Amino acid sequence: MTNKPLSKEFYSFITFFSTVLVITSVIQGVAFLRIGSKIVTLNAFAPWIWLIIILLIIANAAMLRYLVHHGYRTAAVACVASCIPMFFQYAGLLNADLRGIYQAHFHVLAYALFGTTLLWGLSLAFSKTGEKKWLRLSGILTVLFTVVLAAVYYSYFHTQSVATKLLLDQANRWISMAAVISVVPLLIHFRVEGKRVADNSVAKTGPALLKLAALGGVFVLGFNFSVEATGRAQPYKPSELELRRAKRFEAYHFTDGSGDTLRYRMLEPLDYDSTQKYPLVVCLHHGGSHGSDNIQQLSADPAPFLMEMGNRKKYPSFIFMPQSPEGMGFSGAYGSPSVDSLVFGTIRQLQATLPIDSKRIYVMGISGGGYGSWHLISAHPELFAAAIPICGGGDPRYAPKLIDVPVWAFHGARDNLAPVAHSRDMVNAMRKAGGKPKYTEYEFAGHGIWDKVRDEGIMEWMFAQHRD
């Protein structure tokens, strides 16, 4: 420990950057509260995360200097430990390769985050720093919020109730937002200590420029991020084109025995003849079309492609387009609520009421629909004659069940939303198990590969498949 006090400029610096982090936490918390995990799909998300990483490095470096200066070694170690999983999480959100590792081991990372944050809170409350009342209070609040968030996380992944999962998801958003309160005592502590230091330091240009850059970054990037998140949170208003398209066929809904409902649209074959049997195409939308309006999924690829007159004439079929409600999905990936049972229930009902060729039921989808496509054939491989999962992934453990299901998977090698490893792993697992899936990977493409996929002859291939 050194007797020489830290300068007033240092306290001003650490207080400033801690305050800026609080502001960024509030901005991100509001966005997360309004649109949930969709924030990762915003165009402004990557620049925003880079800004947060830089601010975290600066603020935590200053915090570490403060702790080491005062001989708070336990808290210093805990500070470093808490940063490691946090930075890996942010890196996983920015880098596709790391995201694949992150998503494959998200439980491990989550508990590492909870564990190290808990360690940080305990160190503030019960080590030597606990002698400072504001540091102790910050530690106590950190512990309380971490324990509650960990309990919510654990409950979310150990309940089978969809309603409970949705409730816990909302609770997680609110609690994450409120957790920023634990930083406030730190700000008070640094401000109080800073006032006790004599102002005998010489102002330096470097710290002043960092403050100015941080303020500008938060203003510009925070504004862009907030505006885009706000726009995404607005109630969906269908365009005139979408309304005209929706009028072409009836809106339906399926309700299971427990009262859960799936909204969907069904397009009949051209020149429909009830005495003939037709294939059924299950069309799964991407993550941007969730809702309860029963319209958005009609504009989400590949639905418009399937509805093109040329395809309808050449490949007459029933086209089943379900819409997943907000907060749910088609695959149940990462423990999220899934409408898969409702999709299967609807298919069984359609088979009982329409002349559907049970040997020619196909599924295709993009992004969230791609994950859903893998999931549906994994759950009931005996049902499907073929699948076209685009920018998706599944559980390789189910690959042995899929060896007799014709699959043509697509992915962009530079996909920053859905790691290309997810398709590669499924395809390789199927081949290892004895299956013969087709796989097309675009070396220089990202997530938006549909314009390439639609020109690959997928309709001809898909409609040539049938179950024995």
Short mmCIF file of C-alpha atoms in Angstrom, two decimals:
data_model
loop_
_atom_site.label_atom_id
_atom_site.label_comp_id
_atom_site.label_asym_id
_atom_site.label_seq_id
_atom_site.Cartn_x
_atom_site.Cartn_y
_atom_site.Cartn_z
CA MET A 1 0.00 0.00 0.00
CA THR A 2 1.23 3.49 -0.76
CA ASN A 3 0.48 6.53 1.37
CA LYS A 4 0.44 8.85 -1.60
CA PRO A 5 -3.23 9.48 -2.42
CA LEU A 6 -4.66 9.14 -5.88
CA SER A 7 -5.21 12.46 -7.61
CA LYS A 8 -8.49 14.31 -7.86
CA GLU A 9 -8.20 13.90 -11.61
CA PHE A 10 -8.16 10.11 -11.17
CA TYR A 11 -11.36 10.17 -9.11
CA SER A 12 -12.95 12.40 -11.71
CA PHE A 13 -11.85 9.95 -14.40
CA ILE A 14 -13.17 6.79 -12.71
CA THR A 15 -16.40 8.50 -11.68
CA PHE A 16 -16.95 9.71 -15.23
CA PHE A 17 -16.45 6.31 -16.86
CA SER A 18 -18.47 4.51 -14.22
CA THR A 19 -21.29 6.98 -14.86
CA VAL A 20 -21.01 6.45 -18.62
CA LEU A 21 -21.25 2.69 -18.08
CA VAL A 22 -24.41 3.23 -16.04
CA ILE A 23 -25.86 5.26 -18.91
CA THR A 24 -24.98 2.59 -21.47
CA SER A 25 -26.45 -0.09 -19.19
CA VAL A 26 -29.71 1.84 -18.99
CA ILE A 27 -29.82 2.32 -22.78
CA GLN A 28 -29.15 -1.35 -23.41
CA GLY A 29 -31.49 -2.40 -20.61
CA VAL A 30 -34.38 -0.42 -22.10
CA ALA A 31 -33.73 -1.94 -25.52
CA PHE A 32 -33.55 -5.44 -24.04
CA LEU A 33 -36.74 -4.81 -22.11
CA ARG A 34 -38.59 -3.80 -25.26
CA ILE A 35 -37.34 -6.28 -27.86
CA GLY A 36 -35.44 -8.94 -25.92
CA SER A 37 -32.82 -10.98 -27.74
CA LYS A 38 -33.72 -9.27 -31.03
CA ILE A 39 -31.21 -6.57 -30.10
CA VAL A 40 -28.49 -8.79 -31.60
CA THR A 41 -30.14 -8.42 -35.02
CA LEU A 42 -29.98 -4.61 -35.03
CA ASN A 43 -27.56 -3.02 -37.50
CA ALA A 44 -26.38 -0.71 -34.72
CA PHE A 45 -25.70 -3.60 -32.34
CA ALA A 46 -22.08 -4.41 -33.30
CA PRO A 47 -20.78 -0.80 -33.06
CA TRP A 48 -22.65 -0.43 -29.79
CA ILE A 49 -21.05 -3.56 -28.32
CA TRP A 50 -17.60 -2.40 -29.41
CA LEU A 51 -18.22 0.85 -27.55
CA ILE A 52 -19.26 -1.04 -24.41
CA ILE A 53 -16.16 -3.25 -24.59
CA ILE A 54 -13.91 -0.21 -24.81
CA LEU A 55 -15.70 1.50 -21.93
CA LEU A 56 -15.49 -1.67 -19.82
CA ILE A 57 -11.74 -1.93 -20.43
CA ILE A 58 -11.16 1.67 -19.41
CA ALA A 59 -13.47 1.59 -16.37
CA ASN A 60 -12.19 -1.76 -15.08
CA ALA A 61 -8.56 -0.72 -15.60
CA ALA A 62 -9.23 2.35 -13.45
CA MET A 63 -11.05 0.20 -10.87
CA LEU A 64 -8.13 -2.24 -10.75
CA ARG A 65 -5.70 0.62 -10.25
CA TYR A 66 -7.83 1.92 -7.38
CA LEU A 67 -8.07 -1.48 -5.69
CA VAL A 68 -4.36 -2.26 -6.03
CA HIS A 69 -3.40 1.22 -4.81
CA HIS A 70 -5.38 0.72 -1.61
CA GLY A 71 -4.23 -2.85 -1.08
CA TYR A 72 -7.63 -4.43 -1.75
CA ARG A 73 -6.10 -7.57 -3.23
CA THR A 74 -9.11 -9.87 -2.86
CA ALA A 75 -11.36 -7.39 -4.61
CA ALA A 76 -8.71 -6.82 -7.31
CA VAL A 77 -8.55 -10.56 -8.09
CA ALA A 78 -12.35 -10.73 -8.14
CA CYS A 79 -12.48 -7.72 -10.46
CA VAL A 80 -10.19 -9.42 -12.98
CA ALA A 81 -12.06 -12.73 -12.66
CA SER A 82 -15.43 -11.09 -13.32
CA CYS A 83 -14.13 -9.46 -16.50
CA ILE A 84 -13.01 -12.67 -18.21
CA PRO A 85 -16.41 -14.33 -18.92
CA MET A 86 -17.99 -10.95 -19.55
CA PHE A 87 -15.51 -10.10 -22.31
CA PHE A 88 -15.84 -13.60 -23.79
CA GLN A 89 -19.61 -13.14 -23.91
CA TYR A 90 -19.28 -9.85 -25.77
CA ALA A 91 -16.66 -11.32 -28.10
CA GLY A 92 -19.05 -14.18 -28.84
CA LEU A 93 -21.70 -11.69 -29.88
CA LEU A 94 -19.32 -10.09 -32.37
CA ASN A 95 -17.37 -13.02 -33.77
CA ALA A 96 -19.16 -15.86 -35.58
CA ASP A 97 -16.58 -18.52 -34.63
CA LEU A 98 -16.61 -17.56 -30.97
CA ARG A 99 -20.40 -17.32 -31.08
CA GLY A 100 -20.56 -20.97 -32.08
CA ILE A 101 -18.46 -21.91 -29.02
CA TYR A 102 -20.53 -19.57 -26.84
CA GLN A 103 -23.84 -21.05 -27.99
CA ALA A 104 -22.57 -24.60 -27.62
CA HIS A 105 -21.56 -23.95 -24.01
CA PHE A 106 -23.90 -21.12 -23.04
CA HIS A 107 -24.82 -22.75 -19.71
CA VAL A 108 -21.16 -22.91 -18.71
CA LEU A 109 -20.58 -19.27 -19.62
CA ALA A 110 -23.77 -18.18 -17.87
CA TYR A 111 -22.79 -19.84 -14.61
CA ALA A 112 -19.25 -18.49 -14.97
CA LEU A 113 -20.74 -14.99 -15.27
CA PHE A 114 -22.97 -15.54 -12.25
CA GLY A 115 -20.12 -17.08 -10.24
CA THR A 116 -17.52 -14.41 -10.92
CA THR A 117 -20.03 -11.57 -10.46
CA LEU A 118 -21.06 -13.12 -7.14
CA LEU A 119 -17.37 -13.33 -6.19
CA TRP A 120 -16.96 -9.64 -7.04
CA GLY A 121 -19.96 -8.68 -4.92
CA LEU A 122 -18.83 -10.80 -1.98
CA SER A 123 -15.32 -9.36 -2.16
CA LEU A 124 -16.70 -5.82 -1.97
CA ALA A 125 -19.02 -6.67 0.91
CA PHE A 126 -16.85 -8.90 3.08
CA SER A 127 -13.18 -8.31 2.32
CA LYS A 128 -11.21 -5.26 3.39
CA THR A 129 -13.29 -3.07 1.06
CA GLY A 130 -16.28 -3.79 3.31
CA GLU A 131 -14.88 -1.21 5.72
CA LYS A 132 -16.08 1.42 3.22
CA LYS A 133 -19.86 1.65 3.57
CA TRP A 134 -20.59 2.52 -0.04
CA LEU A 135 -18.35 -0.24 -1.38
CA ARG A 136 -20.02 -2.66 1.03
CA LEU A 137 -23.48 -1.58 -0.12
CA SER A 138 -22.50 -1.99 -3.77
CA GLY A 139 -21.25 -5.49 -2.98
CA ILE A 140 -24.45 -6.44 -1.15
CA LEU A 141 -26.63 -5.19 -3.99
CA THR A 142 -24.47 -7.02 -6.53
CA VAL A 143 -24.84 -10.27 -4.58
CA LEU A 144 -28.61 -9.87 -4.27
CA PHE A 145 -29.19 -9.12 -7.94
CA THR A 146 -26.84 -11.91 -9.05
CA VAL A 147 -28.55 -14.51 -6.86
CA VAL A 148 -32.00 -13.47 -8.11
CA LEU A 149 -30.91 -13.48 -11.77
CA ALA A 150 -29.26 -16.89 -11.34
CA ALA A 151 -32.47 -18.24 -9.78
CA VAL A 152 -34.54 -16.88 -12.66
CA TYR A 153 -32.10 -18.36 -15.19
CA TYR A 154 -32.16 -21.76 -13.49
CA SER A 155 -35.96 -21.75 -13.27
CA TYR A 156 -36.29 -20.78 -16.92
CA PHE A 157 -34.36 -23.83 -18.10
CA HIS A 158 -35.99 -26.24 -15.65
CA THR A 159 -39.65 -25.50 -16.28
CA GLN A 160 -41.70 -27.07 -19.05
CA SER A 161 -44.51 -24.53 -18.84
CA VAL A 162 -44.49 -22.14 -21.80
CA ALA A 163 -46.41 -19.50 -19.84
CA THR A 164 -43.91 -19.72 -16.97
CA LYS A 165 -40.96 -19.39 -19.38
CA LEU A 166 -42.44 -16.25 -20.92
CA LEU A 167 -43.07 -14.80 -17.46
CA LEU A 168 -39.51 -15.59 -16.35
CA ASP A 169 -38.13 -14.03 -19.54
CA GLN A 170 -39.94 -10.77 -18.72
CA ALA A 171 -38.72 -10.97 -15.11
CA ASN A 172 -35.15 -11.41 -16.35
CA ARG A 173 -35.42 -8.28 -18.49
CA TRP A 174 -36.72 -6.14 -15.63
CA ILE A 175 -34.23 -7.47 -13.07
CA SER A 176 -31.32 -7.01 -15.51
CA MET A 177 -32.45 -3.43 -15.99
CA ALA A 178 -32.72 -2.81 -12.23
CA ALA A 179 -29.30 -4.38 -11.51
CA VAL A 180 -27.61 -1.15 -12.63
CA ILE A 181 -28.55 0.21 -9.19
CA SER A 182 -25.66 -1.75 -7.70
CA VAL A 183 -23.18 0.59 -9.42
CA VAL A 184 -24.66 3.75 -7.89
CA PRO A 185 -22.97 3.27 -4.47
CA LEU A 186 -19.63 3.01 -6.31
CA LEU A 187 -20.25 6.37 -7.90
CA ILE A 188 -21.08 7.88 -4.52
CA HIS A 189 -17.97 6.34 -2.98
CA PHE A 190 -15.62 7.73 -5.64
CA ARG A 191 -17.24 11.13 -5.52
CA VAL A 192 -16.93 11.31 -1.72
CA GLU A 193 -13.30 10.18 -1.76
CA GLY A 194 -12.49 12.54 -4.61
CA LYS A 195 -13.73 15.51 -2.61
CA ARG A 196 -11.27 14.69 0.16
CA VAL A 197 -8.28 14.93 -2.16
CA ALA A 198 -6.54 18.25 -2.58
CA ASP A 199 -6.67 19.60 -6.12
CA ASN A 200 -2.92 19.78 -6.72
CA SER A 201 -2.70 17.74 -9.89
CA VAL A 202 -1.99 19.06 -13.37
CA ALA A 203 -4.74 18.42 -15.89
CA LYS A 204 -3.66 15.96 -18.60
CA THR A 205 -4.77 15.96 -22.20
CA GLY A 206 -5.07 12.15 -22.56
CA PRO A 207 -7.83 11.56 -19.97
CA ALA A 208 -9.72 14.62 -21.21
CA LEU A 209 -9.68 13.32 -24.79
CA LEU A 210 -10.83 9.87 -23.63
CA LYS A 211 -13.76 11.45 -21.82
CA LEU A 212 -14.70 13.49 -24.86
CA ALA A 213 -14.47 10.46 -27.16
CA ALA A 214 -16.55 8.35 -24.76
CA LEU A 215 -19.21 11.03 -24.51
CA GLY A 216 -19.37 11.41 -28.28
CA GLY A 217 -19.49 7.65 -28.78
CA VAL A 218 -22.34 7.19 -26.32
CA PHE A 219 -24.29 10.04 -27.86
CA VAL A 220 -23.91 8.93 -31.50
CA LEU A 221 -23.93 5.16 -31.13
CA GLY A 222 -26.43 5.23 -28.29
CA PHE A 223 -28.77 7.37 -30.35
CA ASN A 224 -28.55 5.05 -33.36
CA PHE A 225 -28.98 1.97 -31.19
CA SER A 226 -31.98 3.42 -29.34
CA VAL A 227 -33.71 4.68 -32.47
CA GLU A 228 -33.37 1.32 -34.22
CA ALA A 229 -34.50 -0.60 -31.13
CA THR A 230 -37.49 1.73 -30.74
CA GLY A 231 -38.42 1.22 -34.37
CA ARG A 232 -38.21 -2.55 -33.96
CA ALA A 233 -40.45 -2.35 -30.90
CA GLN A 234 -43.25 -0.53 -32.71
CA PRO A 235 -46.48 -2.46 -33.30
CA TYR A 236 -46.50 -4.16 -36.67
CA LYS A 237 -48.49 -2.34 -39.38
CA PRO A 238 -48.96 -4.38 -42.56
CA SER A 239 -48.44 -2.61 -45.86
CA GLU A 240 -51.08 -2.47 -48.57
CA LEU A 241 -49.21 -5.18 -50.46
CA GLU A 242 -49.21 -7.42 -47.40
CA LEU A 243 -52.90 -6.84 -46.81
CA ARG A 244 -53.71 -7.69 -50.44
CA ARG A 245 -51.55 -10.80 -50.19
CA ALA A 246 -53.28 -11.86 -46.97
CA LYS A 247 -56.70 -11.64 -48.63
CA ARG A 248 -55.72 -14.38 -51.06
CA PHE A 249 -56.32 -17.04 -48.44
CA GLU A 250 -58.02 -17.53 -45.12
CA ALA A 251 -56.48 -17.07 -41.70
CA TYR A 252 -56.71 -20.12 -39.45
CA HIS A 253 -55.74 -21.12 -35.94
CA PHE A 254 -55.16 -24.41 -34.16
CA THR A 255 -55.81 -24.80 -30.43
CA ASP A 256 -54.57 -27.81 -28.50
CA GLY A 257 -56.11 -29.47 -25.47
CA SER A 258 -54.39 -27.10 -23.04
CA GLY A 259 -55.69 -24.00 -24.81
CA ASP A 260 -52.44 -22.98 -26.53
CA THR A 261 -53.02 -21.51 -29.98
CA LEU A 262 -51.03 -21.47 -33.22
CA ARG A 263 -52.06 -18.98 -35.90
CA TYR A 264 -51.35 -19.91 -39.49
CA ARG A 265 -52.18 -19.34 -43.14
CA MET A 266 -52.85 -22.07 -45.67
CA LEU A 267 -52.56 -21.69 -49.43
CA GLU A 268 -54.37 -24.26 -51.53
CA PRO A 269 -52.98 -25.65 -54.81
CA LEU A 270 -53.96 -23.88 -58.02
CA ASP A 271 -56.94 -25.54 -59.70
CA TYR A 272 -57.52 -27.45 -56.48
CA ASP A 273 -59.20 -30.83 -56.97
CA SER A 274 -60.36 -32.41 -53.72
CA THR A 275 -60.23 -35.87 -55.30
CA GLN A 276 -56.46 -35.65 -55.76
CA LYS A 277 -53.72 -35.75 -53.16
CA TYR A 278 -51.16 -32.96 -52.91
CA PRO A 279 -47.83 -32.44 -51.14
CA LEU A 280 -47.71 -30.24 -48.02
CA VAL A 281 -44.93 -27.66 -47.65
CA VAL A 282 -44.30 -26.44 -44.10
CA CYS A 283 -42.85 -22.94 -44.43
CA LEU A 284 -41.14 -21.58 -41.30
CA HIS A 285 -40.43 -17.86 -41.02
CA HIS A 286 -37.33 -16.17 -39.59
CA GLY A 287 -37.06 -14.36 -36.27
CA GLY A 288 -38.28 -11.02 -37.59
CA SER A 289 -41.86 -12.17 -38.19
CA HIS A 290 -42.97 -13.35 -34.77
CA GLY A 291 -46.31 -12.05 -33.54
CA SER A 292 -50.03 -12.71 -33.43
CA ASP A 293 -51.21 -10.76 -36.49
CA ASN A 294 -51.05 -13.84 -38.77
CA ILE A 295 -49.74 -11.67 -41.60
CA GLN A 296 -46.03 -11.00 -41.10
CA GLN A 297 -44.98 -14.54 -41.96
CA LEU A 298 -46.43 -14.10 -45.46
CA SER A 299 -43.69 -11.59 -46.30
CA ALA A 300 -40.87 -13.56 -44.66
CA ASP A 301 -38.75 -15.66 -47.02
CA PRO A 302 -39.28 -18.26 -48.30
CA ALA A 303 -43.07 -17.66 -48.24
CA PRO A 304 -43.21 -15.11 -51.13
CA PHE A 305 -41.09 -17.45 -53.25
CA LEU A 306 -43.41 -20.40 -52.61
CA MET A 307 -46.41 -18.21 -53.48
CA GLU A 308 -45.00 -17.11 -56.86
CA MET A 309 -47.39 -18.07 -59.64
CA GLY A 310 -44.71 -19.94 -61.57
CA ASN A 311 -43.93 -22.19 -58.60
CA ARG A 312 -47.61 -22.74 -57.80
CA LYS A 313 -48.31 -23.84 -61.37
CA LYS A 314 -45.30 -26.12 -61.64
CA TYR A 315 -45.43 -27.51 -58.10
CA PRO A 316 -49.07 -27.62 -56.92
CA SER A 317 -49.20 -28.15 -53.16
CA PHE A 318 -50.67 -27.00 -49.89
CA ILE A 319 -48.45 -24.39 -48.27
CA PHE A 320 -48.70 -24.24 -44.48
CA MET A 321 -47.30 -21.02 -42.97
CA PRO A 322 -47.49 -20.95 -39.15
CA GLN A 323 -46.61 -17.84 -37.15
CA SER A 324 -44.64 -18.17 -33.93
CA PRO A 325 -45.75 -15.83 -31.13
CA GLU A 326 -43.31 -13.33 -29.64
CA GLY A 327 -40.89 -14.90 -27.19
CA MET A 328 -41.22 -18.35 -28.75
CA GLY A 329 -39.74 -20.22 -31.69
CA PHE A 330 -39.96 -23.33 -33.82
CA SER A 331 -36.95 -25.17 -32.40
CA GLY A 332 -36.79 -24.58 -28.65
CA ALA A 333 -33.11 -23.75 -29.12
CA TYR A 334 -31.26 -22.90 -25.90
CA GLY A 335 -34.28 -23.82 -23.80
CA SER A 336 -36.59 -21.17 -25.28
CA PRO A 337 -40.35 -21.86 -25.49
CA SER A 338 -41.30 -23.69 -28.67
CA VAL A 339 -44.47 -24.07 -30.71
CA ASP A 340 -43.26 -27.36 -32.20
CA SER A 341 -46.04 -29.42 -30.57
CA LEU A 342 -48.61 -26.99 -31.98
CA VAL A 343 -47.05 -27.27 -35.44
CA PHE A 344 -47.26 -31.06 -35.32
CA GLY A 345 -50.80 -30.89 -33.96
CA THR A 346 -51.81 -28.65 -36.86
CA ILE A 347 -50.18 -30.96 -39.40
CA ARG A 348 -52.11 -33.93 -37.99
CA GLN A 349 -55.34 -31.93 -38.20
CA LEU A 350 -54.60 -30.89 -41.78
CA GLN A 351 -53.89 -34.48 -42.73
CA ALA A 352 -57.25 -35.50 -41.32
CA THR A 353 -59.22 -32.83 -43.20
CA LEU A 354 -57.35 -32.25 -46.48
CA PRO A 355 -56.19 -34.53 -49.30
CA ILE A 356 -52.51 -34.39 -48.30
CA ASP A 357 -50.05 -36.92 -49.67
CA SER A 358 -48.50 -38.23 -46.44
CA LYS A 359 -45.44 -39.40 -48.39
CA ARG A 360 -44.65 -35.87 -49.58
CA ILE A 361 -44.55 -33.53 -46.58
CA TYR A 362 -41.67 -31.05 -46.80
CA VAL A 363 -40.26 -28.41 -44.46
CA MET A 364 -38.10 -25.40 -45.23
CA GLY A 365 -37.13 -22.26 -43.39
CA ILE A 366 -34.52 -19.55 -42.93
CA SER A 367 -32.61 -18.53 -39.80
CA GLY A 368 -35.03 -19.26 -36.94
CA GLY A 369 -37.01 -21.26 -39.50
CA GLY A 370 -33.80 -23.05 -40.47
CA TYR A 371 -33.26 -24.11 -36.87
CA GLY A 372 -36.93 -25.06 -36.78
CA SER A 373 -36.54 -27.22 -39.90
CA TRP A 374 -33.71 -29.19 -38.32
CA HIS A 375 -35.70 -29.52 -35.11
CA LEU A 376 -38.90 -30.75 -36.73
CA ILE A 377 -37.21 -33.51 -38.73
CA SER A 378 -35.21 -34.48 -35.64
CA ALA A 379 -38.39 -34.77 -33.58
CA HIS A 380 -40.37 -36.71 -36.22
CA PRO A 381 -38.11 -37.90 -39.05
CA GLU A 382 -40.76 -40.39 -40.15
CA LEU A 383 -43.10 -37.54 -41.10
CA PHE A 384 -40.98 -35.63 -43.62
CA ALA A 385 -40.00 -36.49 -47.16
CA ALA A 386 -37.37 -33.71 -47.33
CA ALA A 387 -36.05 -30.63 -45.54
CA ILE A 388 -34.30 -27.46 -46.67
CA PRO A 389 -32.83 -25.72 -43.59
CA ILE A 390 -31.21 -22.40 -44.44
CA CYS A 391 -28.84 -20.63 -42.01
CA GLY A 392 -29.87 -23.00 -39.25
CA GLY A 393 -28.61 -25.76 -37.03
CA GLY A 394 -29.70 -28.53 -34.74
CA ASP A 395 -28.53 -31.11 -32.25
CA PRO A 396 -25.97 -33.48 -33.84
CA ARG A 397 -27.01 -36.20 -31.38
CA TYR A 398 -30.16 -36.71 -33.46
CA ALA A 399 -28.21 -37.26 -36.70
CA PRO A 400 -28.57 -41.09 -36.63
CA LYS A 401 -32.36 -40.62 -36.79
CA LEU A 402 -32.04 -38.47 -39.90
CA ILE A 403 -30.04 -40.72 -42.22
CA ASP A 404 -33.14 -41.55 -44.30
CA VAL A 405 -34.40 -37.95 -44.51
CA PRO A 406 -33.27 -36.11 -47.66
CA VAL A 407 -31.74 -32.81 -46.50
CA TRP A 408 -30.30 -29.94 -48.50
CA ALA A 409 -28.80 -27.42 -46.10
CA PHE A 410 -27.47 -23.94 -46.95
CA HIS A 411 -25.29 -21.49 -45.04
CA GLY A 412 -23.04 -18.50 -45.54
CA ALA A 413 -19.47 -18.99 -44.33
CA ARG A 414 -19.40 -15.44 -42.94
CA ASP A 415 -22.75 -15.57 -41.16
CA ASN A 416 -22.53 -13.37 -38.05
CA LEU A 417 -25.99 -14.26 -36.72
CA ALA A 418 -26.20 -18.02 -37.14
CA PRO A 419 -22.72 -19.60 -36.93
CA VAL A 420 -21.90 -21.67 -40.00
CA ALA A 421 -20.58 -24.35 -37.63
CA HIS A 422 -24.17 -25.20 -36.74
CA SER A 423 -24.94 -26.40 -40.28
CA ARG A 424 -21.53 -28.02 -40.69
CA ASP A 425 -21.93 -29.97 -37.46
CA MET A 426 -25.34 -31.33 -38.46
CA VAL A 427 -24.24 -32.27 -41.98
CA ASN A 428 -21.04 -33.92 -40.76
CA ALA A 429 -22.92 -35.83 -38.06
CA MET A 430 -25.44 -37.11 -40.61
CA ARG A 431 -22.67 -38.21 -42.96
CA LYS A 432 -20.84 -39.91 -40.12
CA ALA A 433 -24.05 -41.78 -39.23
CA GLY A 434 -24.46 -42.97 -42.82
CA GLY A 435 -26.75 -40.27 -44.23
CA LYS A 436 -26.22 -38.42 -47.50
CA PRO A 437 -27.31 -34.81 -46.98
CA LYS A 438 -26.61 -32.15 -49.59
CA TYR A 439 -24.84 -29.06 -48.31
CA THR A 440 -24.15 -25.77 -50.06
CA GLU A 441 -21.96 -23.20 -48.35
CA TYR A 442 -21.29 -19.77 -49.80
CA GLU A 443 -17.71 -18.84 -49.01
CA PHE A 444 -18.07 -15.06 -49.06
CA ALA A 445 -21.69 -14.70 -47.94
CA GLY A 446 -23.17 -13.80 -44.57
CA HIS A 447 -26.66 -14.33 -43.19
CA GLY A 448 -28.59 -12.97 -46.18
CA ILE A 449 -28.18 -15.83 -48.65
CA TRP A 450 -31.79 -16.35 -49.72
CA ASP A 451 -31.33 -14.68 -53.11
CA LYS A 452 -28.63 -17.26 -53.84
CA VAL A 453 -30.58 -20.22 -52.45
CA ARG A 454 -33.73 -19.53 -54.46
CA ASP A 455 -31.77 -19.96 -57.71
CA GLU A 456 -30.32 -23.35 -56.76
CA GLY A 457 -33.20 -25.47 -58.10
CA ILE A 458 -34.51 -26.23 -54.63
CA MET A 459 -38.13 -26.70 -55.75
CA GLU A 460 -37.24 -29.30 -58.35
CA TRP A 461 -35.08 -31.17 -55.85
CA MET A 462 -37.61 -30.97 -53.00
CA PHE A 463 -40.64 -32.09 -54.99
CA ALA A 464 -38.67 -35.03 -56.40
CA GLN A 465 -38.37 -36.47 -52.87
CA HIS A 466 -40.93 -38.79 -51.33
CA ARG A 467 -41.07 -41.29 -48.50
CA ASP A 468 -41.20 -44.98 -49.30
#
